XYZ file of C-alpha atoms in Angstrom:
690
model
C -9.988 11.829 13.882
C -9.509 12.952 17.620
C -7.694 16.926 18.502
C -5.339 16.922 21.740
C -7.743 19.765 23.044
C -11.086 18.561 21.617
C -13.806 21.446 23.539
C -12.964 24.985 23.833
C -14.281 26.694 26.479
C -14.850 30.133 26.474
C -16.303 33.279 29.397
C -20.777 33.632 29.516
C -21.396 36.817 27.583
C -25.018 37.124 26.979
C -24.828 36.227 23.335
C -24.442 31.985 23.282
C -27.774 30.047 22.700
C -28.037 27.018 24.295
C -31.092 24.289 26.544
C -30.763 21.818 29.226
C -30.825 18.670 28.497
C -32.348 16.281 31.008
C -32.385 12.673 32.254
C -36.061 13.213 32.624
C -36.445 14.275 29.060
C -34.072 12.072 27.035
C -35.922 9.449 28.566
C -39.342 10.627 27.821
C -38.100 10.667 23.718
C -37.633 7.539 24.390
C -40.058 5.979 25.998
C -42.505 4.512 23.414
C -39.618 3.220 21.713
C -38.556 1.596 24.099
C -42.133 -0.135 24.914
C -41.893 -0.731 21.421
C -38.856 -2.728 20.060
C -37.360 -3.306 24.348
C -34.644 -2.769 23.524
C -32.038 0.523 24.899
C -29.068 0.166 22.392
C -31.419 -0.048 19.397
C -33.863 3.250 21.069
C -30.513 5.431 21.489
C -29.341 4.191 17.718
C -32.743 5.352 16.486
C -32.416 8.873 18.580
C -28.714 9.141 17.432
C -30.390 8.830 13.637
C -33.421 10.928 13.940
C -32.247 13.787 16.433
C -35.215 14.893 19.142
C -36.685 18.753 20.250
C -35.750 19.887 23.821
C -37.036 23.736 24.688
C -38.721 23.737 21.337
C -35.037 23.738 19.739
C -33.592 20.640 17.651
C -31.040 18.548 18.551
C -30.349 17.252 14.960
C -29.322 13.841 13.986
C -26.933 11.828 12.883
C -29.101 11.818 8.808
C -29.227 15.634 8.965
C -25.536 16.232 10.396
C -23.940 14.135 7.687
C -26.521 15.723 4.900
C -24.924 18.981 5.713
C -21.285 17.737 5.616
C -22.222 16.504 2.224
C -23.480 19.842 1.289
C -20.326 21.782 2.845
C -18.598 19.444 0.481
C -20.776 19.835 -2.959
C -20.324 23.831 -2.084
C -16.661 23.630 -1.801
C -15.850 21.477 -5.385
C -18.946 24.065 -6.646
C -17.376 26.777 -6.345
C -13.572 26.628 -6.214
C -11.195 25.549 -9.412
C -7.847 23.670 -8.410
C -6.060 24.680 -11.463
C -5.550 27.705 -9.469
C -2.330 26.547 -8.166
C -0.819 26.219 -11.727
C -2.686 29.330 -13.407
C -1.047 31.721 -10.872
C 2.294 30.361 -10.895
C 2.369 30.156 -14.685
C 0.644 33.780 -15.574
C 3.436 35.040 -12.726
C 6.069 33.789 -14.931
C 4.531 35.454 -17.980
C 4.271 39.202 -16.385
C 7.816 37.978 -16.153
C 8.999 37.220 -19.226
C 7.241 40.364 -20.579
C 8.335 42.482 -18.181
C 11.745 41.662 -19.923
C 10.447 42.120 -23.430
C 8.797 45.250 -23.251
C 12.793 45.920 -21.585
C 14.258 44.441 -24.901
C 11.759 46.752 -27.041
C 12.863 49.801 -25.208
C 16.129 48.893 -25.478
C 15.716 48.643 -28.833
C 13.818 51.350 -30.027
C 16.776 53.616 -27.669
C 19.860 52.061 -29.914
C 18.016 52.825 -33.015
C 17.577 56.543 -32.440
C 20.642 56.820 -31.341
C 22.061 57.861 -34.360
C 24.624 55.257 -33.867
C 24.257 52.254 -36.699
C 27.049 50.209 -34.857
C 25.655 50.753 -31.479
C 22.038 49.292 -33.016
C 23.347 46.479 -35.078
C 24.820 45.241 -31.468
C 21.715 45.944 -29.720
C 19.366 44.525 -32.445
C 21.054 41.118 -32.420
C 21.724 41.127 -28.646
C 17.887 41.673 -28.192
C 17.076 39.783 -30.678
C 18.633 36.596 -29.198
C 17.427 37.459 -25.932
C 14.220 36.930 -27.728
C 14.947 33.600 -29.397
C 15.408 32.564 -26.149
C 12.719 33.920 -24.340
C 10.345 31.862 -27.277
C 11.664 28.775 -26.967
C 11.291 28.775 -23.171
C 9.889 24.928 -22.354
C 6.513 24.869 -21.930
C 6.615 23.565 -18.470
C 6.781 25.454 -15.499
C 9.700 24.255 -14.490
C 11.723 24.060 -17.703
C 10.539 28.196 -17.807
C 12.167 28.480 -14.511
C 15.833 26.422 -15.362
C 16.130 27.981 -18.079
C 14.778 32.204 -16.722
C 17.749 30.661 -13.605
C 20.476 30.941 -16.166
C 19.469 33.895 -18.126
C 20.340 37.914 -18.353
C 17.443 40.014 -17.454
C 17.781 42.737 -19.065
C 15.214 44.861 -17.213
C 16.096 44.649 -13.449
C 12.039 44.832 -12.742
C 11.776 41.796 -14.079
C 14.861 39.979 -12.558
C 13.508 41.753 -9.005
C 10.389 39.980 -9.187
C 11.236 36.259 -10.886
C 13.274 36.009 -8.100
C 10.886 36.614 -5.853
C 8.642 34.616 -7.185
C 11.185 31.928 -7.500
C 11.571 32.416 -3.448
C 8.270 32.292 -2.846
C 7.756 29.354 -4.360
C 10.411 27.592 -2.695
C 9.174 28.761 0.487
C 5.729 27.163 0.364
C 7.078 24.058 -1.135
C 8.940 24.046 1.635
C 6.489 24.865 4.179
C 4.148 22.413 2.297
C 6.507 19.472 3.342
C 6.745 20.875 7.201
C 2.988 21.877 7.230
C 2.568 18.471 6.853
C 4.113 17.753 10.363
C 3.847 21.067 12.554
C 2.077 24.241 12.497
C 5.164 25.329 14.611
C 7.309 26.674 12.280
C 6.586 29.587 9.359
C 8.953 31.295 7.629
C 11.646 29.171 7.798
C 15.668 30.085 7.091
C 18.290 27.469 6.479
C 18.709 26.695 10.194
C 14.893 25.813 10.612
C 14.997 23.577 7.352
C 17.840 21.567 9.410
C 16.065 20.650 12.357
C 13.293 19.870 10.451
C 15.016 17.537 8.780
C 16.205 16.226 11.795
C 13.447 15.968 13.280
C 11.595 13.943 10.523
C 14.235 11.563 10.745
C 14.151 11.277 14.143
C 10.630 10.030 13.721
C 10.716 7.946 10.904
C 12.997 6.345 13.625
C 10.797 6.116 16.444
C 8.245 4.663 13.726
C 10.219 2.108 12.173
C 11.236 0.904 15.933
C 6.887 0.912 16.936
C 7.015 -1.476 13.963
C 9.015 -3.676 15.054
C 7.216 -3.273 18.673
C 3.875 -4.190 17.174
C 5.363 -7.055 15.507
C 6.296 -8.837 18.538
C 2.724 -8.748 19.907
C -0.477 -11.330 18.313
C -1.741 -9.925 15.181
C -5.613 -10.521 16.540
C -4.152 -10.015 20.846
C -5.816 -6.893 21.032
C -7.858 -4.579 19.606
C -6.505 -1.379 17.443
C -7.141 1.594 20.546
C -5.844 -0.851 23.152
C -2.860 -2.393 20.581
C -1.882 1.413 20.067
C -1.992 2.346 23.542
C 0.399 -0.750 24.807
C 2.667 0.494 21.344
C 2.425 3.980 22.980
C 3.443 2.444 26.499
C 6.509 1.424 25.095
C 7.982 3.703 23.026
C 7.130 6.516 25.371
C 10.568 7.295 27.199
C 12.085 7.334 23.323
C 9.108 9.841 22.368
C 9.628 11.842 25.398
C 13.217 12.549 24.460
C 12.112 13.442 20.839
C 9.674 16.280 22.067
C 12.103 17.545 24.665
C 14.934 18.194 21.172
C 11.830 18.399 18.844
C 8.746 20.413 20.923
C 8.562 23.308 19.562
C 7.614 22.140 15.878
C 4.501 20.878 17.938
C 2.666 23.666 19.524
C -0.598 22.038 21.010
C 2.007 19.275 23.092
C 0.688 15.810 22.457
C 1.852 13.208 25.250
C 2.011 10.360 23.364
C 3.769 9.367 20.088
C 0.216 8.401 18.290
C -1.181 11.760 18.725
C 0.933 13.489 16.344
C 0.852 10.861 14.019
C -2.681 10.904 13.269
C -2.239 14.447 12.443
C 0.795 14.529 10.318
C -1.288 11.285 8.619
C -4.561 13.345 7.472
C -1.932 16.398 6.447
C 0.062 14.489 4.246
C -3.131 12.763 3.031
C -5.070 16.233 2.486
C -1.488 16.818 0.040
C -1.654 13.230 -1.912
C -5.939 13.792 -2.268
C -4.339 17.776 -3.982
C -2.314 16.241 -6.513
C -4.625 13.226 -7.395
C -7.306 15.829 -8.072
C -4.846 17.407 -11.237
C -4.978 16.862 -13.794
C -2.307 14.918 -15.181
C -0.456 17.707 -16.855
C -0.935 19.659 -13.868
C 0.560 17.380 -11.492
C 3.100 16.882 -13.753
C 3.882 20.361 -13.626
C 3.827 21.097 -9.435
C 6.205 17.968 -9.606
C 8.319 18.663 -12.036
C 8.598 22.274 -10.045
C 9.351 20.538 -6.667
C 12.134 18.592 -7.517
C 13.275 22.529 -9.782
C 13.490 24.501 -6.610
C 14.068 21.721 -3.703
C 17.453 20.787 -4.305
C 17.534 19.285 -0.787
C 17.171 15.659 -1.623
C 17.601 14.569 1.925
C 14.503 16.391 2.884
C 12.681 15.053 0.214
C 12.986 11.955 1.143
C 12.616 12.047 5.152
C 9.233 13.175 3.730
C 8.990 11.055 1.633
C 9.755 8.175 3.654
C 7.806 9.919 6.481
C 4.475 9.322 4.418
C 4.915 5.994 3.586
C 4.961 4.940 7.363
C 2.108 6.765 7.837
C 0.636 5.315 5.340
C 1.517 1.384 6.406
C 0.219 2.860 10.083
C -3.228 5.326 8.873
C -4.548 3.087 5.283
C -8.016 4.663 5.714
C -6.612 8.110 5.922
C -7.813 9.354 2.423
C -4.571 8.566 0.854
C -6.032 7.884 -2.552
C -8.900 10.337 -2.105
C -9.476 12.660 -4.713
C -12.037 15.935 -6.226
C -14.381 15.953 -8.714
C -13.856 20.636 -8.703
C -16.158 22.509 -11.082
C -16.013 25.685 -9.718
C -14.114 29.279 -11.094
C -12.831 30.383 -7.867
C -9.184 29.726 -8.365
C -7.005 28.714 -5.822
C -3.298 28.759 -5.059
C -1.230 26.948 -3.638
C -1.526 27.037 -0.149
C -4.985 28.094 0.189
C -5.659 24.401 -1.969
C -3.851 23.053 0.720
C -5.718 24.266 3.171
C -9.434 23.500 1.069
C -8.162 19.859 0.513
C -7.174 19.677 4.314
C -11.018 20.745 4.699
C -12.369 18.081 2.310
C -10.715 15.459 4.163
C -11.928 16.324 7.246
C -15.671 16.480 6.327
C -14.352 13.289 5.009
C -13.165 11.605 8.086
C -16.468 13.080 9.782
C -18.730 11.376 7.003
C -16.979 8.413 7.362
C -17.320 8.517 11.248
C -20.665 9.239 11.727
C -22.230 6.631 9.635
C -20.569 3.906 11.497
C -22.023 5.723 14.875
C -24.018 2.996 16.417
C -23.437 4.445 20.288
C -23.207 6.940 21.809
C -19.622 7.065 23.425
C -18.374 6.493 19.718
C -18.850 10.735 18.916
C -16.243 11.113 21.601
C -14.021 10.562 18.474
C -15.695 13.577 16.837
C -13.339 16.275 16.714
C -16.169 19.387 18.223
C -13.872 21.965 17.324
C -13.608 21.345 13.665
C -16.766 20.479 13.161
C -18.012 23.441 14.879
C -15.702 25.472 12.535
C -16.378 23.424 8.694
C -20.344 22.971 9.645
C -21.465 25.242 12.073
C -22.582 25.677 16.117
C -26.025 24.290 15.744
C -24.211 20.889 13.885
C -21.371 21.074 17.124
C -23.741 21.659 20.030
C -26.224 18.829 18.154
C -22.610 16.561 18.636
C -22.428 17.486 21.820
C -25.421 16.593 23.422
C -25.862 13.350 21.763
C -22.759 12.197 22.908
C -23.961 13.117 26.281
C -27.114 10.997 26.076
C -25.675 7.735 27.233
C -23.681 9.381 30.031
C -26.720 11.159 31.510
C -28.718 8.836 31.292
C -26.314 5.904 33.450
C -25.930 8.994 35.807
C -29.181 9.301 36.193
C -29.459 5.224 37.064
C -31.568 4.807 34.122
C -28.750 2.559 32.369
C -25.499 0.237 32.854
C -23.409 -1.037 31.029
C -22.819 -4.861 31.096
C -20.355 -6.010 29.218
C -20.382 -3.214 26.338
C -24.254 -2.958 26.050
C -26.540 -1.093 27.926
C -29.174 -2.550 29.928
C -32.213 -0.715 31.645
C -32.247 -0.594 35.080
C -35.485 -1.358 37.824
C -35.300 2.374 38.297
C -35.749 2.520 34.201
C -38.368 -0.027 33.895
C -40.563 2.155 36.625
C -39.982 5.063 34.592
C -41.397 3.632 31.650
C -44.717 2.256 33.272
C -44.781 5.897 35.025
C -44.285 7.693 32.053
C -47.145 5.375 30.375
C -49.439 5.556 33.188
C -48.678 9.071 33.302
C -49.819 9.150 28.901
C -52.431 7.227 29.616
C -53.860 9.529 32.901
C -53.844 12.513 31.025
C -56.623 11.546 28.556
C -59.052 10.803 31.846
C -58.170 13.474 33.573
C -61.806 15.120 31.701
C -63.116 11.881 32.871
C -61.985 13.257 36.114
C -60.555 9.994 37.565
C -58.008 11.497 38.926
C -55.342 9.287 40.825
C -58.744 7.165 42.472
C -57.601 8.095 45.923
C -59.832 6.167 48.515
C -61.770 8.218 51.167
C -62.805 4.949 53.527
C -60.861 4.286 56.351
C -60.636 1.133 58.182
C -59.542 -1.835 60.259
C -56.393 -2.796 58.471
C -53.562 -3.363 59.447
C -50.711 -0.365 57.350
C -50.777 2.999 59.239
C -51.471 5.483 57.725
C -50.449 7.925 59.744
C -54.429 9.984 60.024
C -54.965 10.000 63.078
C -58.580 9.800 65.252
C -60.813 9.838 68.287
C -61.098 6.900 69.276
C -64.394 5.177 69.381
C -65.660 1.913 71.204
C -64.457 -0.836 68.634
C -61.559 0.822 67.363
C -58.226 -1.118 66.920
C -56.615 0.551 70.361
C -53.356 1.776 67.958
C -52.848 4.730 70.625
C -51.119 7.872 69.317
C -48.858 8.842 72.646
C -48.317 12.547 71.527
C -52.189 13.562 70.469
C -53.447 11.637 73.448
C -51.417 13.413 75.967
C -51.865 17.029 74.432
C -55.680 16.339 74.147
C -55.344 15.742 77.820
C -53.020 18.905 78.875
C -55.563 20.943 76.535
C -58.935 19.427 78.539
C -56.847 19.570 82.237
C -54.821 22.836 81.763
C -51.504 20.916 82.009
C -49.990 20.670 85.156
C -48.320 17.211 86.875
C -49.243 14.340 87.043
C -51.426 14.429 83.744
C -54.844 12.005 83.845
C -55.793 10.666 80.823
C -59.494 10.128 80.292
C -61.113 7.668 77.790
C -62.239 11.149 75.568
C -58.453 11.934 75.424
C -57.391 8.783 73.289
C -56.782 9.003 69.869
C -55.733 6.423 67.595
C -53.915 5.949 64.370
C -56.287 5.405 61.352
C -55.551 2.184 59.520
C -55.775 1.643 55.159
C -58.526 -0.491 54.386
C -56.737 -3.352 52.823
C -58.429 -5.177 49.804
C -55.894 -7.476 47.991
C -56.865 -8.596 44.669
C -54.847 -9.981 41.848
C -55.326 -9.437 38.540
C -52.848 -11.477 35.499
C -52.332 -9.871 32.144
C -52.669 -11.369 29.273
C -51.200 -10.004 26.600
C -51.770 -11.033 22.785
C -48.219 -11.440 20.881
C -48.974 -12.856 17.364
C -47.846 -11.144 15.360
C -50.616 -9.523 13.868
C -50.788 -6.943 16.628
C -47.534 -5.181 15.336
C -48.835 -5.805 11.830
C -52.971 -3.939 12.904
C -50.208 -1.597 15.062
C -51.488 -2.634 18.265
C -48.679 -3.974 19.679
C -47.226 -0.510 20.963
C -50.725 0.793 22.578
C -51.146 -3.169 23.881
C -47.385 -3.142 25.876
C -48.351 0.685 27.054
C -51.457 -0.567 28.563
C -49.099 -3.262 30.451
C -46.391 -0.505 31.418
C -48.963 1.480 33.206
C -51.054 -1.085 34.895
C -47.733 -2.244 36.124
C -47.223 1.104 37.223
C -50.662 1.722 38.782
C -50.688 -1.431 40.373
C -46.580 -0.851 42.143
C -47.729 2.669 43.520
C -51.264 2.997 44.218
C -52.467 -1.020 45.165
C -48.963 -2.169 46.450
C -50.721 -5.325 48.044
C -51.928 -6.359 44.889
C -50.190 -9.456 42.299
C -50.146 -8.501 38.783
C -48.914 -10.779 36.862
C -48.254 -11.014 32.949
C -48.352 -13.459 30.672
C -47.689 -13.305 26.741
C -49.224 -15.436 24.221
C -48.242 -15.967 20.673
C -48.629 -20.133 19.403
C -48.120 -20.793 22.642
C -47.749 -18.667 26.068
C -45.085 -17.846 28.570
C -44.576 -15.916 31.627
C -43.483 -13.065 31.712
C -41.802 -11.365 34.829
C -42.409 -7.521 35.673
C -38.577 -6.757 34.659
C -38.816 -8.527 31.568
C -41.413 -6.580 30.133
C -40.469 -3.758 28.732
C -37.559 -5.863 26.502
C -40.999 -7.925 25.238
C -41.920 -8.111 21.928
C -44.396 -9.695 19.009
C -43.252 -13.390 17.868
C -42.922 -13.760 14.848
C -44.942 -16.647 14.598
C -49.264 -17.041 13.757
C -51.069 -18.533 16.227
C -53.257 -16.930 18.930
C -52.991 -19.779 21.813
C -55.779 -18.432 24.352
C -56.416 -21.738 25.914
C -52.424 -22.437 26.647
C -52.537 -18.416 28.498
C -55.397 -19.226 30.149
C -53.935 -22.171 31.215
C -50.802 -20.640 33.197
C -52.814 -17.628 34.342
C -55.005 -19.799 36.042
C -51.897 -21.185 37.738
C -50.294 -18.563 38.388
C -53.466 -17.263 40.537
C -53.581 -20.441 42.590
C -51.137 -19.316 44.587
C -52.870 -16.220 45.366
C -55.545 -15.031 48.013
C -58.405 -12.210 47.840
C -59.783 -11.488 44.288
C -58.927 -12.727 41.376
C -59.129 -11.604 37.623
C -57.388 -12.257 34.053
C -57.513 -8.861 31.888
C -57.027 -9.928 28.183
C -55.873 -7.935 25.685
C -55.901 -9.677 21.989
C -57.249 -8.982 18.168
C -57.886 -12.488 17.194
C -59.617 -15.426 17.589
C -58.452 -18.722 18.942
C -56.038 -20.292 16.231
C -54.369 -23.079 18.441
C -53.518 -24.932 21.441
C -51.396 -27.246 23.093
C -52.355 -30.662 22.855
C -51.733 -33.376 25.790
C -48.550 -34.002 25.203
C -47.971 -29.870 25.611
C -47.381 -29.463 21.806
C -49.020 -26.839 20.098
C -50.937 -26.980 17.224
C -52.219 -24.024 14.576
C -54.803 -23.466 12.207
C -56.520 -20.986 11.001
C -59.462 -20.753 10.746
C -59.868 -21.418 14.010
C -60.916 -25.862 14.562
C -63.302 -27.220 16.675
C -61.034 -28.394 19.369
C -58.851 -25.513 19.435
C -62.506 -23.818 20.712
C -63.123 -26.507 22.701
C -60.203 -27.330 25.047
C -60.487 -22.767 24.947
C -63.319 -22.754 26.850
C -62.594 -25.527 29.084
C -59.977 -23.471 30.074
C -62.409 -20.750 30.756
C -65.002 -23.000 32.702
C -61.732 -23.862 34.889
C -61.552 -20.456 36.024
C -64.958 -19.793 36.850
C -65.220 -22.392 39.002
C -62.077 -21.167 40.610
C -63.433 -17.686 40.636
C -61.478 -15.834 38.133
C -63.255 -13.370 35.990
C -62.272 -13.077 33.058
C -62.165 -9.081 30.836
C -61.713 -8.932 27.308
C -60.674 -5.992 25.811
C -61.047 -6.974 21.971
C -58.944 -4.984 18.977
C -59.750 -4.982 15.475
C -62.855 -7.224 16.353
C -64.158 -9.780 13.614
C -67.839 -10.655 13.815
C -66.234 -14.201 14.579
C -64.341 -12.698 17.136
C -66.933 -10.439 18.608
C -69.027 -13.419 18.844
C -66.541 -16.419 21.018
C -65.451 -13.512 23.352
C -69.324 -12.791 23.975
C -69.319 -16.488 24.527
C -66.647 -15.775 27.521
C -68.670 -13.534 29.124
C -71.933 -15.294 29.374
C -69.850 -18.697 30.940
C -67.201 -16.727 32.892
C -69.467 -13.681 34.359
C -66.766 -11.099 33.033
C -67.290 -8.719 30.772
C -65.755 -7.796 26.731
C -64.634 -4.046 25.532
C -64.498 -3.467 21.844
C -62.170 -0.558 21.607
C -59.464 0.896 19.580
C -55.337 1.109 19.711
C -56.316 5.129 20.971
C -59.067 4.153 23.419
C -57.565 0.931 24.574
C -55.644 2.074 28.065
C -58.487 4.545 28.869
C -60.979 1.721 29.326
C -58.466 -1.098 30.243
C -57.640 1.657 33.496
C -61.175 2.638 34.298
C -61.931 -1.028 34.350
C -59.107 -2.202 36.787
C -59.951 1.536 39.062
C -63.740 0.896 39.408
C -63.310 -2.857 39.456
C -61.171 -1.566 42.816
C -63.825 1.040 44.191
C -66.280 -1.963 44.331
C -64.364 -3.950 45.834
C -63.120 -1.344 48.374
C -66.669 -0.583 48.800
C -67.969 -4.058 49.542
C -65.841 -4.926 51.998
C -66.396 -1.563 53.764
C -69.987 -2.425 54.218
């Protein structure tokens, strides 16, 4: 549960360590996941679960953090012994009785050595009676304390130790009741206890009123958090009055009723867990002790009533938790109460983190408590993970649409740029570089470079440079007289338009053979390359499996494989031809596949699948190849995991169409496709220039 002050800050003193996490770093780590699955919500969940590295430092994932939390719990249970709560008190009582017996022995010896037989006899009888009372004390602590409170001690030291023990126990028990509700009172005086009772009574009244208000709301009208907010608003005036009277009990200064109730529920649940974790004997001993020492029935009733009210409000706070302590380090009463609260908080962290499926849910984690119980590294990792969605939203990479995160157009471009960058890093050794065109021609796009005018150049005069040339030639003065030698014109980019359709195999064999991610990365890289370097070109995308379908560029990151069998090249070629028919210039189809044609659509548009391929499927596919060839469309095929049948079929396509076939692997697919595309563009530019 979340505390009122979740994050603490301190002045930088040079000892703190940390690292910067940018939205770009984060998005780069999600890139392959987004390419593979296409779901930013799933990518964030996997990043949360697995963690990631930044600047050589690790942001721990939830799996690792959960294991640390469970290890911290195991350490506490294996180190400590809850029996110390009972043993310490029992030992103190034994020490008191031993001191009294020593005093009785000394009293009897002194009387026996006095020479006064009557005194010795009376003393012996009195000592025997006192020893008998000590020997016959009840076995339980509460009974022993009850009898010793009516016992006349011989030893002043034993009397004082007993009185101190009883007062200490009474204070601990009283404090335990109050500590379940507040940290604001210590060393309680009678006046403090009276105010504590008044505070609990008023709080119980508020809870009863809250329950009545809750019953007036429709049970399914609001989410729990919204329901609590509405109830807090209705009771705000009553809560403000409560804080005016009893605000000193709550040093954290809660602003709404729900805030202190969560803390109280957690503390009372911890006390209930401590009792549940004891043996039946230990539990009976402490319960009897509380009844003996806390004679204030009103205090106990108010505390029990508050516990019942909070248990009804927070049934999942761990009221029935019990822990199996197996260590040897005994815990006293106060230490045991703290230990149970720590264990309860660790359980709460465990439950909360196990249910986290998006970074926003981490806002409910008490980071300061994680730092205290698990460590600085775990707290820092949670802070970074909690900020992930916010960072990506502020960077314009994702947006929240009806409770789900969606990629923005900027994110789609970034995925393509990252994919293109990854592939070009591998190509730099081949000096492919950015594939810049070092020719100038008479196109229509300004390039913002100039040249001296030559006959035949478009007369796109650069006025500023032309006048400067004239002034330099004449030496200045007005009017400025121009000659043809002064003319300087703007160069224009040599525009060669082409249209490309990428046919991407989405059949089930692609992910089964680990071919899907490289193929999709190529699609995103090609989309980015054309958009950034060849903005006048057209890129269409067709996904094909049992049937084919057009994929819009903005849909590409979310494209995944189809859970069907079938490689329908025929339908893919058909759609690709239809898309290219609307464009001029050179036209090509780039097909990436790992399987032979096993499906086609009939004249009614119905898909047909068969493996091995039927003659009809092959013929219908080659018919589309022939139509594409007649329409001037070049088909280049990139084969993954090529079988002898696939190789033979693709070679037949190449002979019919004049396109090329590449036999490649997932590791080199991107190299082949991008180099081929760029070389194709270079050849077109060269032919146009000539």
